[in-house]
Structure formats: C-alpha cells, structure tokens
Coordinates of C-alpha atoms in Angstrom, one line a residue:
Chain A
X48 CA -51.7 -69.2 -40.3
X49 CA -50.6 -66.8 -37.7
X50 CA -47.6 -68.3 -37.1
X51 CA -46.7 -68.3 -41.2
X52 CA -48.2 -64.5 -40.8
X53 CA -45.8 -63.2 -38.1
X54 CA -42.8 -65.4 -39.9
X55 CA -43.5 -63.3 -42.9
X56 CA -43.9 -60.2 -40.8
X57 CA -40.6 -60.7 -39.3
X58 CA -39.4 -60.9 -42.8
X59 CA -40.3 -58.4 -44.0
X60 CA -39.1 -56.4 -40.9
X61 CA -35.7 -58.0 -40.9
X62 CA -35.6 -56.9 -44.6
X63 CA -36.1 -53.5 -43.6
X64 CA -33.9 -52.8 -41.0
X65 CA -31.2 -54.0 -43.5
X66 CA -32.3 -51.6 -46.2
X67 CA -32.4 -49.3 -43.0
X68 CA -28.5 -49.8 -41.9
X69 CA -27.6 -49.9 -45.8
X70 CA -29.2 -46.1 -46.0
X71 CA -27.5 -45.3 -43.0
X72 CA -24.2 -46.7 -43.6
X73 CA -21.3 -44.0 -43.6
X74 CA -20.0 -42.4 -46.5
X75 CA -21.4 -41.9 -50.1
X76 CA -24.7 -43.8 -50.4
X77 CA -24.2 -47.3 -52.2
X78 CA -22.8 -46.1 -55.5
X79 CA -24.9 -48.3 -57.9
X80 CA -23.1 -49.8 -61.1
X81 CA -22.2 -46.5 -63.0
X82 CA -22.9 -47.3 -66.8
X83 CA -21.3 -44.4 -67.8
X84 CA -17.8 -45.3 -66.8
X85 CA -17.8 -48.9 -67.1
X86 CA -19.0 -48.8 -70.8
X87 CA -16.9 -45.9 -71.5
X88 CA -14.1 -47.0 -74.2
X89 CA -11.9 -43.7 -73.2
X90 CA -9.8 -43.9 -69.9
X91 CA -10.2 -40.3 -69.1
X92 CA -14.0 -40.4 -70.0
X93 CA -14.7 -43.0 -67.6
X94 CA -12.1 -42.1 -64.8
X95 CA -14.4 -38.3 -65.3
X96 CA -17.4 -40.4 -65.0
X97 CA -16.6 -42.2 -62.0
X98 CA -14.4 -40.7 -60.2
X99 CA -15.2 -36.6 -61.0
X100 CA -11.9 -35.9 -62.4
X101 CA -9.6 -37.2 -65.3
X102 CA -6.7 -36.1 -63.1
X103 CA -5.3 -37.8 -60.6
X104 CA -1.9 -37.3 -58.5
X105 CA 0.8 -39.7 -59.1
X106 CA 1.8 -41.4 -56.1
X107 CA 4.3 -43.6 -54.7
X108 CA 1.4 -43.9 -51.8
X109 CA -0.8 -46.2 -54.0
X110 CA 0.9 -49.7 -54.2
X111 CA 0.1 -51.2 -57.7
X112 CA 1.8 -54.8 -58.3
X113 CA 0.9 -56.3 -61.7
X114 CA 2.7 -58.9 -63.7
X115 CA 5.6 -57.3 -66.3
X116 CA 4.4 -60.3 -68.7
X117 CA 1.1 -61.8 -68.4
X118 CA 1.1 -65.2 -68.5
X119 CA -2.2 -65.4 -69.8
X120 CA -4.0 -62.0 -70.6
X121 CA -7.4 -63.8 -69.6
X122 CA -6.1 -64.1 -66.1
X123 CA -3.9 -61.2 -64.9
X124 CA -3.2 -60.7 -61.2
X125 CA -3.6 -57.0 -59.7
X126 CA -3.0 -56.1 -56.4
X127 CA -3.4 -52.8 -55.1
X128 CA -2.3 -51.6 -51.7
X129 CA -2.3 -47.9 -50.2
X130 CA -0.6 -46.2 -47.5
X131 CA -2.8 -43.2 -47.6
X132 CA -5.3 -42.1 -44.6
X133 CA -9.3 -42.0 -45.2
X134 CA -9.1 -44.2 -48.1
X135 CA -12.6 -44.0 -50.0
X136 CA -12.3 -46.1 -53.1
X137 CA -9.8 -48.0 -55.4
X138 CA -10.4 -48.1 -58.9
X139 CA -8.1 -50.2 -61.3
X140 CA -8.2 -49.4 -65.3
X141 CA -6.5 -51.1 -68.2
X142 CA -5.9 -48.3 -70.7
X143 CA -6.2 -50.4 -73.9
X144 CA -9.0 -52.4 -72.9
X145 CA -12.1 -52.1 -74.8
X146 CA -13.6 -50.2 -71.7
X147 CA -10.8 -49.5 -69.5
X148 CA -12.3 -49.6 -66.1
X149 CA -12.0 -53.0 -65.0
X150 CA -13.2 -52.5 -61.5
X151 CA -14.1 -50.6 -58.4
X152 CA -13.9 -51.3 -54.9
X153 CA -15.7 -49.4 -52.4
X154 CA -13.7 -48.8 -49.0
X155 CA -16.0 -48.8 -45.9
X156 CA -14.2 -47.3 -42.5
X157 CA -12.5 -50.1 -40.7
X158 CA -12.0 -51.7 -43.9
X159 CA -8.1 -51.6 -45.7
X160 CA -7.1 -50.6 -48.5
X161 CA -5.9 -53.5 -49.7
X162 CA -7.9 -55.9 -52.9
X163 CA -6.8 -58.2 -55.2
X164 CA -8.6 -59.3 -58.2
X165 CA -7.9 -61.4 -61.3
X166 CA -8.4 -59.3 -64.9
X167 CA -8.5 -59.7 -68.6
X168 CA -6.2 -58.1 -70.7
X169 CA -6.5 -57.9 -74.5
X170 CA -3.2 -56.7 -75.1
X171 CA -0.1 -55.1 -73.7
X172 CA -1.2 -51.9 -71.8
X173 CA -0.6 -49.4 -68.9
X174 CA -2.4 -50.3 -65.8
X175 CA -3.4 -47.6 -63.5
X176 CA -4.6 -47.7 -60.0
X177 CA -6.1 -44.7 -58.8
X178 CA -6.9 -44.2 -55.1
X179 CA -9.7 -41.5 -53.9
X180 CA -8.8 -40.4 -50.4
X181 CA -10.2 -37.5 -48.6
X182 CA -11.8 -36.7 -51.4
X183 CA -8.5 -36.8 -53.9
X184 CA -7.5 -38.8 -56.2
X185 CA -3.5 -40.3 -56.4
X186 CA -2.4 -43.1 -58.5
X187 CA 0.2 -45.3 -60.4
X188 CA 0.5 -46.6 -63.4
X189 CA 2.6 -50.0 -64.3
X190 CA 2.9 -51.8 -67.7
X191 CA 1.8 -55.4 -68.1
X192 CA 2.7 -57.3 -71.5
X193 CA 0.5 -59.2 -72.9
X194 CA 2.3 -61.9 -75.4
X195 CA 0.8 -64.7 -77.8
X196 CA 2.2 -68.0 -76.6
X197 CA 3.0 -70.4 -78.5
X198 CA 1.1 -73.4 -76.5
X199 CA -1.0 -71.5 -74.0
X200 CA -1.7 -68.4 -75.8
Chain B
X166 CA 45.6 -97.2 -93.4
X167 CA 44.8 -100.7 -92.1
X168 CA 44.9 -99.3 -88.4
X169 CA 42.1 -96.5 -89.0
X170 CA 40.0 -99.2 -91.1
X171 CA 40.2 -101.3 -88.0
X172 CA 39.4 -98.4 -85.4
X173 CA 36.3 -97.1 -87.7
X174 CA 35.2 -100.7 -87.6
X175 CA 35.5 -101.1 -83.3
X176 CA 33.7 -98.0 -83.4
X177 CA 30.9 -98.5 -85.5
X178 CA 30.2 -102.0 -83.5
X179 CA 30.7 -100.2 -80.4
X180 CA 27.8 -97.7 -81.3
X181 CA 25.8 -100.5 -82.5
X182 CA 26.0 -101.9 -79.1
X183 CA 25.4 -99.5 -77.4
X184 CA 22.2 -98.5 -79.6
X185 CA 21.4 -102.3 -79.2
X186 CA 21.3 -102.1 -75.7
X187 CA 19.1 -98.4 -75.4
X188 CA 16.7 -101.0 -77.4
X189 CA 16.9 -103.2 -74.6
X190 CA 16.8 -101.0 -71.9
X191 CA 14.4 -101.7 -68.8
X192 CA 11.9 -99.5 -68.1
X193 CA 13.7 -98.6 -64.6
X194 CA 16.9 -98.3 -66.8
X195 CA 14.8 -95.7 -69.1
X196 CA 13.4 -94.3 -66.2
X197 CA 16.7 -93.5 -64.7
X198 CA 18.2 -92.2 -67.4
X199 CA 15.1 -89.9 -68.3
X200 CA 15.3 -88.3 -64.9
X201 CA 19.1 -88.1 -65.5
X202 CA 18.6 -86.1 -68.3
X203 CA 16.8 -83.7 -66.7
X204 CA 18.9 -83.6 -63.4
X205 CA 21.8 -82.5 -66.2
X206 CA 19.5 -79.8 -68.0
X207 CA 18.0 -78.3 -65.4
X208 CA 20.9 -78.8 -62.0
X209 CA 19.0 -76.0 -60.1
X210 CA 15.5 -77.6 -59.8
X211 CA 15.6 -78.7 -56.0
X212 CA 13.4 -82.0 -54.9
X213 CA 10.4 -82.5 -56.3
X214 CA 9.9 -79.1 -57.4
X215 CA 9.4 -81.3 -61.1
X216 CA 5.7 -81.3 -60.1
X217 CA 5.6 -77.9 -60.6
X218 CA 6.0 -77.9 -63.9
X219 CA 7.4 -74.9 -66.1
X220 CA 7.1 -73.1 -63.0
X221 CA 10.0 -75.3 -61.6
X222 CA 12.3 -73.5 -64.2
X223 CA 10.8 -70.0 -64.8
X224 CA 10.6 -67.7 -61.9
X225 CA 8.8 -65.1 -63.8
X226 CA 6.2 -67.3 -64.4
X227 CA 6.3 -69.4 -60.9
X228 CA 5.8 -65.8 -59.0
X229 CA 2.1 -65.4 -61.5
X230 CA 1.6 -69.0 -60.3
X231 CA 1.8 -68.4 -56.8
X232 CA -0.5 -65.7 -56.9
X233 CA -3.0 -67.9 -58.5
X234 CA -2.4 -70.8 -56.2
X235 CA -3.1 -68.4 -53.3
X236 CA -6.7 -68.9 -54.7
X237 CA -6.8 -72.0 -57.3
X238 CA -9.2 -72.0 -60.0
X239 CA -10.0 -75.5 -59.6
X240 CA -11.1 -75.4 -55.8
X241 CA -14.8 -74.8 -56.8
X242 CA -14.3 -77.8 -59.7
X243 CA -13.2 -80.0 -56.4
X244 CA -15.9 -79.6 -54.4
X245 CA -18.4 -79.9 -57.6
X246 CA -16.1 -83.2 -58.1
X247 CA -16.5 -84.5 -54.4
X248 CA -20.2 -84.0 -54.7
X249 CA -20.1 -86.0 -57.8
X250 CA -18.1 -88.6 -56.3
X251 CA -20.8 -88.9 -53.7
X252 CA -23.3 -88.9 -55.4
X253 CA -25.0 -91.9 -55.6
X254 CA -26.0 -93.8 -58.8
X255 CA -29.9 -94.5 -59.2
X256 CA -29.1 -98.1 -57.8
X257 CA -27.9 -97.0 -54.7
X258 CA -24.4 -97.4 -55.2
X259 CA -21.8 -94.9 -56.1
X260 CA -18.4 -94.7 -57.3
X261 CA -16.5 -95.2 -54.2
X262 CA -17.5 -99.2 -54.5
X263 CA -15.5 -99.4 -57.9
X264 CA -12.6 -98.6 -56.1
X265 CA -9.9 -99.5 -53.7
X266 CA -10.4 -97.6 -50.4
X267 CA -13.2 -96.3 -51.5
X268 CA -11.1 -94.1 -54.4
X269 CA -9.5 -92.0 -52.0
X270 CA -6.0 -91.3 -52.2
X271 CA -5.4 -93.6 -54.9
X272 CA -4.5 -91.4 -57.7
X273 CA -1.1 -92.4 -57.7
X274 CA -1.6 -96.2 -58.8
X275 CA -3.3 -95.1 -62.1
X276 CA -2.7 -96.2 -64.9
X277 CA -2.2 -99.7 -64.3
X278 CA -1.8 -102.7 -66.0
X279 CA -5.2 -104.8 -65.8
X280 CA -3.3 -108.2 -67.4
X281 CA -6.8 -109.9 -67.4
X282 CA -8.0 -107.5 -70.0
X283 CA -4.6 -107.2 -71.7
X284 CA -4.5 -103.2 -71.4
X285 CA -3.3 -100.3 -69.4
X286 CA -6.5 -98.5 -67.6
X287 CA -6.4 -95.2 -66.7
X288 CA -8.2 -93.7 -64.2
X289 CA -10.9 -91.6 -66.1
X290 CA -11.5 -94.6 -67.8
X291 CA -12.6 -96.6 -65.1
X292 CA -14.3 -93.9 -63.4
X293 CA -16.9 -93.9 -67.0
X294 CA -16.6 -98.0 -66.7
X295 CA -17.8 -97.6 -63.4
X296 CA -20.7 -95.8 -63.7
X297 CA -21.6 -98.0 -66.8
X298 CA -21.5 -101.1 -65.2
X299 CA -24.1 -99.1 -63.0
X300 CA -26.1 -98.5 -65.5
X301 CA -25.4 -94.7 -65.7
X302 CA -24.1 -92.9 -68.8
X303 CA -20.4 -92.4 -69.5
X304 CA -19.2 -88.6 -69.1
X305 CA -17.4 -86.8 -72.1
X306 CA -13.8 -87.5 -71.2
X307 CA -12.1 -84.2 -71.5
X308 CA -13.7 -81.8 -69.4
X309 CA -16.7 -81.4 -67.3
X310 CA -17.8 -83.4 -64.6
X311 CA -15.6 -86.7 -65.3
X312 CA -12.3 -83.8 -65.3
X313 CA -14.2 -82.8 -61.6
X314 CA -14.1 -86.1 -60.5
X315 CA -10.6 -87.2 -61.6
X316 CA -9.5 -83.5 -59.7
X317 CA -11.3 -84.6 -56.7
X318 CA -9.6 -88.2 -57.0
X319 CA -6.4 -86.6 -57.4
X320 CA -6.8 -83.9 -54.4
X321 CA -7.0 -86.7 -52.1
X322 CA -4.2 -88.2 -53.1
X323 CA -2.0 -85.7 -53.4
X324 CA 1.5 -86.1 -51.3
X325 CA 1.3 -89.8 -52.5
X326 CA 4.3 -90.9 -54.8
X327 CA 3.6 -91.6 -58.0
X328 CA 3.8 -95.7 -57.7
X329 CA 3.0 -96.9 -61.7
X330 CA 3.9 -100.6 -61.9
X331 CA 4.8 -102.5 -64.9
X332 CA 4.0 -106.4 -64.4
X333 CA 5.5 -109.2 -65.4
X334 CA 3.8 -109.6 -69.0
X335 CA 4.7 -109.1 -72.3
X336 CA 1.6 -107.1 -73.4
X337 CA 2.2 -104.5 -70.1
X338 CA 5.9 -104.3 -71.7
X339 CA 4.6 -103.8 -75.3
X340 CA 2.2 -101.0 -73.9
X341 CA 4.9 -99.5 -72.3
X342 CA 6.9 -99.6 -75.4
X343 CA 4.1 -98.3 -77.6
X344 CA 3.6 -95.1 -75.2
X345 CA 7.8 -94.3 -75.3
X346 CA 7.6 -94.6 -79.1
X347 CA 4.9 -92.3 -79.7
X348 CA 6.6 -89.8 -77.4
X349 CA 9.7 -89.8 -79.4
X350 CA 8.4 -90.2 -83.0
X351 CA 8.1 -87.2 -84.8
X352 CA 4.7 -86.4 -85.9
X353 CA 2.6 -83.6 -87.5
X354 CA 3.3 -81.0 -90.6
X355 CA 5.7 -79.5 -88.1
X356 CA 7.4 -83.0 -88.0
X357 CA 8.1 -83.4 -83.6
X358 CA 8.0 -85.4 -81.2
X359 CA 6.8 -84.5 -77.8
X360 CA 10.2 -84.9 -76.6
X361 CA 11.6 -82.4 -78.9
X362 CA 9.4 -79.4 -76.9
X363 CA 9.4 -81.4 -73.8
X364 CA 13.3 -83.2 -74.0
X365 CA 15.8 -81.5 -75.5
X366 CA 13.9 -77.7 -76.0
X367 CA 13.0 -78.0 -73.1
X368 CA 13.4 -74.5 -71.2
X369 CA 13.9 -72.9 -74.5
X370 CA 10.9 -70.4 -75.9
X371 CA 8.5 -71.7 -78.2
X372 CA 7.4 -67.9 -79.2
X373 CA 6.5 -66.7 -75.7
X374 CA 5.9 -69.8 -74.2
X375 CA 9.1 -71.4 -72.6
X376 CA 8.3 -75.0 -72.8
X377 CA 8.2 -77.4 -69.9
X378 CA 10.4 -80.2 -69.2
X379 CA 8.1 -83.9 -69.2
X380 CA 9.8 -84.9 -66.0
X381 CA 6.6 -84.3 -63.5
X382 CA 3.9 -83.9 -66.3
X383 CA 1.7 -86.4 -65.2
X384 CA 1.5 -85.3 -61.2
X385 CA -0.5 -82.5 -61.5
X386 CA -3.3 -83.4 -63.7
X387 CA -6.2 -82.3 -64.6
X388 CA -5.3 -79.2 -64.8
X389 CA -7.2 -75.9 -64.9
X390 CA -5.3 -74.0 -67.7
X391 CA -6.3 -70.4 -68.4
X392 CA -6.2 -70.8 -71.7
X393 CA -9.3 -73.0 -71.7
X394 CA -11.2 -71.2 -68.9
X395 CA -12.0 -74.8 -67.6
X396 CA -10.4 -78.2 -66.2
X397 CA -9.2 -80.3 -68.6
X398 CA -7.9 -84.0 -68.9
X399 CA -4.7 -85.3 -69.2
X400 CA -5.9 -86.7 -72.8
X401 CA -7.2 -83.5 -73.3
X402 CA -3.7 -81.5 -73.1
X403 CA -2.1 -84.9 -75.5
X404 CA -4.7 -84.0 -78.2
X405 CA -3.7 -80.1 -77.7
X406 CA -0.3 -81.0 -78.4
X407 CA -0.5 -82.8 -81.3
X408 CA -2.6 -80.4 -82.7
X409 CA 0.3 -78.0 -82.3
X410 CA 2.5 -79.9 -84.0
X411 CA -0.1 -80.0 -86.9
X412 CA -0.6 -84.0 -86.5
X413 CA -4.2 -85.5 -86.3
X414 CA -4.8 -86.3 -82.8
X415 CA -5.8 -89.4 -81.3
X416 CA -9.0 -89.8 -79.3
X417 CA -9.0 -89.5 -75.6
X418 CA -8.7 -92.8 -74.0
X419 CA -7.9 -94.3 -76.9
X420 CA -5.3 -97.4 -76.7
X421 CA -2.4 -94.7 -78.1
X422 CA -3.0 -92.1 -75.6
X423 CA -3.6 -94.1 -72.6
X424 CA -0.3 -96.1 -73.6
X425 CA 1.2 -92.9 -73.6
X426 CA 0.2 -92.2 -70.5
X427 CA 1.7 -95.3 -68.9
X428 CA 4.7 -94.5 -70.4
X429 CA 5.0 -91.0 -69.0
X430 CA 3.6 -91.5 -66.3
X431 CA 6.0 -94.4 -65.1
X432 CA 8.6 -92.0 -65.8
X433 CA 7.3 -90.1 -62.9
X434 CA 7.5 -92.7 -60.5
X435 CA 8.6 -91.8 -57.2
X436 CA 7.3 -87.9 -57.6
X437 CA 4.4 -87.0 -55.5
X438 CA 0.6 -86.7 -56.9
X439 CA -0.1 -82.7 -56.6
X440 CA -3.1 -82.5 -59.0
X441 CA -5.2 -80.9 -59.7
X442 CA -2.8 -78.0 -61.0
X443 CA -3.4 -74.6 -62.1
X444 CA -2.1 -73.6 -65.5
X445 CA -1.7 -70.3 -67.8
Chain C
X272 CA -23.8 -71.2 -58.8
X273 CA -21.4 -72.0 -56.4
X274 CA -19.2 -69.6 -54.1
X275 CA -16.1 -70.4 -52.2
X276 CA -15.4 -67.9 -49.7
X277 CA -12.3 -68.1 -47.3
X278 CA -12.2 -65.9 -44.0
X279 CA -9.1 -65.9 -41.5
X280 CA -8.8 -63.2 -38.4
X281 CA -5.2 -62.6 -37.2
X282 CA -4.1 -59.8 -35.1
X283 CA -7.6 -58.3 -35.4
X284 CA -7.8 -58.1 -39.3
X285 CA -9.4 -60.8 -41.3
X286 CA -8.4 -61.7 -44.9
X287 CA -11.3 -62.7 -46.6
X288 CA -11.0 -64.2 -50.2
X289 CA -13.5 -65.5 -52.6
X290 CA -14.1 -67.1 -55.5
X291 CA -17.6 -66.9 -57.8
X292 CA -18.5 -69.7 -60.2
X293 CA -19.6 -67.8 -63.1
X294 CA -19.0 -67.3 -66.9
X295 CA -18.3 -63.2 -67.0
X296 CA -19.1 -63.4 -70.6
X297 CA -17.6 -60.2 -72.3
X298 CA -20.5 -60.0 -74.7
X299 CA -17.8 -60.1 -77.8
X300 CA -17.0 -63.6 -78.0
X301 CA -18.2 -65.8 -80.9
X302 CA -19.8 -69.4 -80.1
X303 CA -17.5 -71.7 -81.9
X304 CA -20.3 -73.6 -82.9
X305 CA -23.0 -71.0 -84.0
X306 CA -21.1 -68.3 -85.0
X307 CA -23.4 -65.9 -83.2
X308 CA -21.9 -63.5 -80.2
X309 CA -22.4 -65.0 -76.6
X310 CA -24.5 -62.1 -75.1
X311 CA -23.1 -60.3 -72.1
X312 CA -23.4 -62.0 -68.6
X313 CA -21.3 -60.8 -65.8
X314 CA -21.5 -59.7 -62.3
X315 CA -21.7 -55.8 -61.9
X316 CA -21.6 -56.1 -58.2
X317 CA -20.5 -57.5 -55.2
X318 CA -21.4 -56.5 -51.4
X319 CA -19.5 -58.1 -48.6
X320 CA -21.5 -57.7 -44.9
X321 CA -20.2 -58.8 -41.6
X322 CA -22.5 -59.4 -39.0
X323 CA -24.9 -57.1 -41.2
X324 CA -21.9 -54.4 -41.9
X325 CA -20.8 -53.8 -45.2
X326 CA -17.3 -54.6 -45.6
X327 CA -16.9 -54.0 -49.0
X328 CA -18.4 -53.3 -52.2
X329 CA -17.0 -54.2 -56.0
X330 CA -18.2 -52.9 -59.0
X331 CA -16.8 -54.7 -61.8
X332 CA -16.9 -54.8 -65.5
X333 CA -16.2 -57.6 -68.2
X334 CA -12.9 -57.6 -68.0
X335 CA -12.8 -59.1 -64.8
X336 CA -12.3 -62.8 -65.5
X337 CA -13.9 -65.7 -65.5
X338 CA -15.1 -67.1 -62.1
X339 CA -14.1 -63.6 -60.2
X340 CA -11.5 -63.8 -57.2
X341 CA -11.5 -61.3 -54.9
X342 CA -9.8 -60.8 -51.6
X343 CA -9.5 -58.1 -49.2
X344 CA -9.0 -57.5 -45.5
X345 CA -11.1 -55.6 -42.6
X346 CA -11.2 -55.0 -39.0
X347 CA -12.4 -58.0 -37.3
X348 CA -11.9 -61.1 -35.7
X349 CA -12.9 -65.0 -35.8
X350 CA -16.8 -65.9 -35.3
X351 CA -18.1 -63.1 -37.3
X352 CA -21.0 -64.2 -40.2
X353 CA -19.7 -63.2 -43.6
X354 CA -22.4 -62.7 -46.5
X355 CA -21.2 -62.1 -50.2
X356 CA -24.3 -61.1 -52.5
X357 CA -23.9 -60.7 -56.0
X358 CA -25.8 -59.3 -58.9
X359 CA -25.1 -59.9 -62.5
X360 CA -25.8 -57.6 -65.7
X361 CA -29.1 -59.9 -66.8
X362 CA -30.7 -59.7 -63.0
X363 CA -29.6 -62.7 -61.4
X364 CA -28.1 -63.5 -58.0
X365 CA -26.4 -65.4 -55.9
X366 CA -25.1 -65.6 -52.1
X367 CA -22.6 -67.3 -50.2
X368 CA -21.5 -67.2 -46.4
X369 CA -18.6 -68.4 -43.9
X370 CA -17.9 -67.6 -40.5
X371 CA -14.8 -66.0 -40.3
X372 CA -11.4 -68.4 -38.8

C-alpha cells in the first residue's frame, strides 16, 4: 500500500516538475495548435493569424529547397534552412492548398534552424517559407508543380 | 529479274531463320539479349543502378528519391514485418521453419520451380502456404501484413544477386514461356504489352510519368509507392498495370502472374535484391 | 501506433529524424467503399524533449502526409534520452524514445 502510495506520489511529482520546466521554458509559452491559422483557407489570413503580420521580408537568409516537379503531390519534400541569428519559428505554407499552412515548427535556443518534413500538395502552387527571428518575419517563396502522371498519379 | 527473285527469296528464308531461332532462344540467350537491349537504350546507367528503377534514368526524379530514402516509408512496415515473421503461430511454430535458413536472406531464390508440384512458387505464396499448413489463415496477397512480411524477407536479403533458376523440365520451360508471352502480348482497350511502356518506350513520357525500363523491376519489391499510401505486392503493381492498359487483370498469385514473375524475374538474374523500395 | 525515431550526435549537434505510423486523414476523402467522407484524424502536434528539454515543437496541419517525417538538428551529443509525444485532432496519443548515437 505505501509503497503503491509513494510510487503514485512520485508520479505525480515527476509529472509536475515537467509541467514545471514546460512553464518555465524560454521563450513564448507552448504555442498550442492555433485553429485560426491552420483552418484558414487564405495565406495572408492565416500567416496574420499565426504569425501577427501578413508581411514578411523576402530573404535570401531563409533556405527553402522544394522539388520543381513533384513526383507525387501526396508526398512533397520541404526543407528549410536559415542563416539568420535568434531564430524563433519556421512556418512552411502552400498557397493553393485548401488551408495553406501546412506546418510550424517551434525553435527552442540551442536548437537549428534546420526541419524537413514531407507535405501534400493538391496542385501546382507557390511554397513559402517564412522565418520569425528577433521578432521579424523573412521568407522565400519557390514553385513546386504538381502533375497528373500517367501510372503513378 | 531472275536475280532479285532469287535475292528476295534468300532474304525472306534468312528472316525466317532468324525468327525461327528467337523462337528457340534459351532463356540465358533471352536473358542476354534483354539486358543487351537495355545496355543499348540506356549506355549511361552504371552497374547495377537497374535496381533503381526509373530513378536509374531520371535525375529529376532520382534527387526526390534520395530525399525519401534518407527516411523510407517502408522502415516502419519492416519492423511490423519482422515482428510478424516472429511471431509464432498458435502451434508453436512460426514461419522461419517453412524456410531455408530460417527465411533470411533468401529473397533472391524466389520464384522457383517446385517440379514436384509442376509450378513456379513465389515467395508470397509460400509464405500464405505456410501459415496454412499451420493451421493459420492465409493473408490478402496485395498489401497488409503478407506485403510486411515479403519486405522484411526481402530486407534481409538485400545485396544478394538475384539467383532464379530454370530446371531441367519441360513444364519449368513452358512456365517460363507462358510468363515472356504475356509480357509481350498486347492486351487491354489500349492494345500493349508491358514491353511496349517498359521495352521499347521505355524512358519516354507517358503524360508526366517517364516510364521505367523492366531491366531491375523485380529487385526492389514490394514497394511502398506514394500513390497507394501503403506497400504493395509485386502482383499488386501487375494488376495496376493491366488496368492501365484497360485489360482485365489477372488475380494475384494466379498461375499467369506468378509465370510472369518467373519470367521477369529470371531476367534479372545476377542484379542484387534491394527491396523493399520506395516509389512515387 | 508505431514510431521510428533516429538520433546521431556529430561534432556536438545531433540529427534526429522520425517517422509516425499514422493515417493524417484530410477529412475530404471519400471511402471507396461507402461513399461517406473519412472524418479528419491527424496529428496537430509534436514535442521533441531531450533529457526533459524541449527540442522542438511542430504544429502541423492535414496537409502533412501520411505517416509524418520529421527531422531536425540540436545541440547535443550521444547518450542523451530522446522523447517524441504526439497528439492528434480526435485526442489521442502516442510516444516514442531513443538514445541519441
């Protein structure tokens, strides 16, 4: 019994002192799942409701490197890199997408600024990468095509 | 006029001949001449880059690939596979004891010629015969956890050259015949063959696809293709491309198909086993 | 569902990558079969700890494929405990770990 009761105890105490180091962790607090700019079917509207602004500075900073034809829109490899100090977040948006944010990637200190992910892409569209540093935003933007095939389309 | 009657006759016998003995070809002779053929068509694929599929031809393509192979698809269906494949059945046994060396690394022996049963086996097909004769059910043979296994099969043999033998019996030659002519018979509302995409269009777009050549087909299967979402037989992909020629497809496993794969899969003899693959 | 996660240090930075098993269903897909939408499922978010330290965050959406891949780099070295959590859209979890290479 009191061996079950101090298990449970240290549980629960472990459990705090992670919800503890999560509260104190540097930075914005953990920005939760923002419904407003991942269900947002504008880019602007959900780049606004992420990210604050709609505007971001175009910049040879923010590596972007995207297929030029996707071999399968279901599966389209993005990488995104960036040169730039303090780097906060990385966002990645597919402008013709249904809801254009695709993702965001929260940038701890001592982490890089350096993700890859796989997307889905319903059809040919500008992909933008936008990079919030010191509290600005930069970006690039690359096209991707996105073509029927004939077998594996 | 006698003189060019006599020289249209020499050549007409001369190209009966010569179409007399295609007919008569060995399968090494057919063999050599397939992977000839490509050699010619495509003189800038190094090695055994064949494996590799479209990729092998299309750098575009290949550099998407790459990307993807730094992180496959199918790793998570391996391990699912090699769970599988230890699992044991509810008799205590398990699949390793159908097999030689326990079914690892033996990949590239499949499909064989069983000459006591008179047919070619794959090796999906004795993976379900094994856990029959166990008492456990068969698994759906396109995808799914019998597509797991096969991948896990194949992972642990991959390196080993593709080693398809053709034994001394009429019925292993007739098998063999039967898969070649159902890859050159045109088929389908669209009236191909396979070797029409895969042959002689090879490399050439088929709308935005530019289609593979057949030489290394069978290596890298089961393959995780995009365009399912999932891993998928080599009888699966077979039924996909008869469909796209518009022609009724055979079932997987069934005596066509798996005389199909004997066929091209012999023709791959001597390239190494790299399934699974990953595919767009 | 099953996680694969890969971890390698070299020169101080480790290179993690991952892989989730899971379906990431858009939420406008037709069943073949039924004819009825396939209601959304995906993963909303991912937190990456070492050692207890978040590493890294990702918020994703349903355009992210199926079975997500995600790799990324931080400051640290070989023998550190890496724990991926993630959440999905309808509630449910999943966790994986490795110790980094």
């Amino acid at each position: 019994m009191n061996k079950q009761r101090r298990l449970i105890l240290k549980t629960l105490m472990q459990g705090g002192m992670a919800l503890g180091a999560l509260m104190a962790a540097p930075g914005a607090a953990l920005a939760a799942w923002m419904e407003s700019a991942f269900k947002a079917k504008d880019m602007g509207e959900a780049m606004k409701n992420l990210l604050g602004s709609a505007n971001a500075q175009d910049s040879d900073k923010v590596r972007l490197e995207t297929p030029a034809i996707a071999e399968n829109g279901a599966v389209v490899p993005i990488k995104v890199s960036s040169s730039l100090p303090n780097v906060e977040s990385i966002s990645i948006f597919v402008k013709n997408n249904p809801t254009p944010l695709a993702a965001s990637f929260e940038i701890p200190e001592g982490t890089e600024p350096k993700v890859s992910v796989r997307i889905r892409m319903g059809k040919t569209s500008p992909v933008t990468a936008v990079v919030k540093a010191g509290g600005k935003l930069y970006s690039t933007t690359k096209e991707t095509k996105v073509t029927i095939g004939g077998c594996g389309g | 006029m006698n003189k060019q009657l006599v020289k249209t006759l020499l050549t007409t016998v001369a190209i009966m001949l010569a179409l007399s003995s295609v007919a008569q070809a060995s399968p090494e002779e057919d063999r050599q001449a397939f992977v000839k053929f490509f050699h010619d068509r495509f003189p800038n694929v190094k090695g055994d880059d064949w494996i590799n599929g479209v990729y092998a031809i299309d750098s575009a393509s290949r550099a998407q690939w790459e990307e993807i192979e730094d992180f496959p698809p199918y790793e998570i269906y391996v391990d699912e596979g090699k769970k599988l494949f230890e699992t044991k059945f509810a008799n205590g046994k398990s699949l390793a004891d159908c097999f030689e060396n326990g079914g690892i690394g033996i990949k590239q022996n499949y499909p064989y010629f069983d000459t006591k049963r008179g047919e070619v086996v794959t090796l999906e097909l004795a993976i379900n015969e094994c856990r029959e004769k166990n008492g456990e059910k068969p698994w759906g043979w396109k995808k799914g956890k019998l597509a797991a296994v096969s991948a896990y099969m194949a992972w642990t043999s991959r390196g080993k050259k593709t080693n398809v033998k053709i034994p001394n019996d009429p019925r292993a030659l007739a098998a063999y015949e039967a898969g070649k002519k159902h890859f050159y018979s045109r088929r389908g509302q669209l009236n191909m063959a396979c070797a029409h995409c895969h042959m002689h269009y090879s490399g050439n777009k088929l709308r935005a696809d530019i289609t593979s050549p057949a030489l290394g087909h069978t290596t890298h299967f089961p393959v995780f293709r995009s365009k399912w979402g999932s891993l998928g037989t080599l009888h699966r992909r077979f039924g996909g491309c008869n469909k796209q020629v518009r022609a009724k497809p055979f079932k997987a496993q069934s005596e066509e198909y798996r005389n199909l794969e004997y066929f091209l899969t012999y023709m791959n003899n001597g390239l190494p086993i790299n399934g699974p693959g990953a595919r767009k | 569902m099953s996680m694969k996660i890969k971890a390698k240090a070299s020169g101080g930075v480790v290179k993690a990558k991952m892989m989730i098993k899971h379906p990431m269903h858009t939420g406008m897909v037709k069943d073949k079969k039924t004819g009825k939408k396939i209601p959304a499922k995906f993963i909303q978010e991912v937190v990456v700890t070492a050692n207890g330290k978040k590493v890294f965050v990702a918020n994703l959406n349903t355009s992210i494929s199926k079975d997500p891949f995600l790799s990324f780099e931080f400051k640290g070295k070989a023998g550190d405990k890496l724990e991926v959590t993630w959440k999905d859209n309808t509630g449910a979890t999943g966790k994986g770990e490795t110790v980094v290479k």
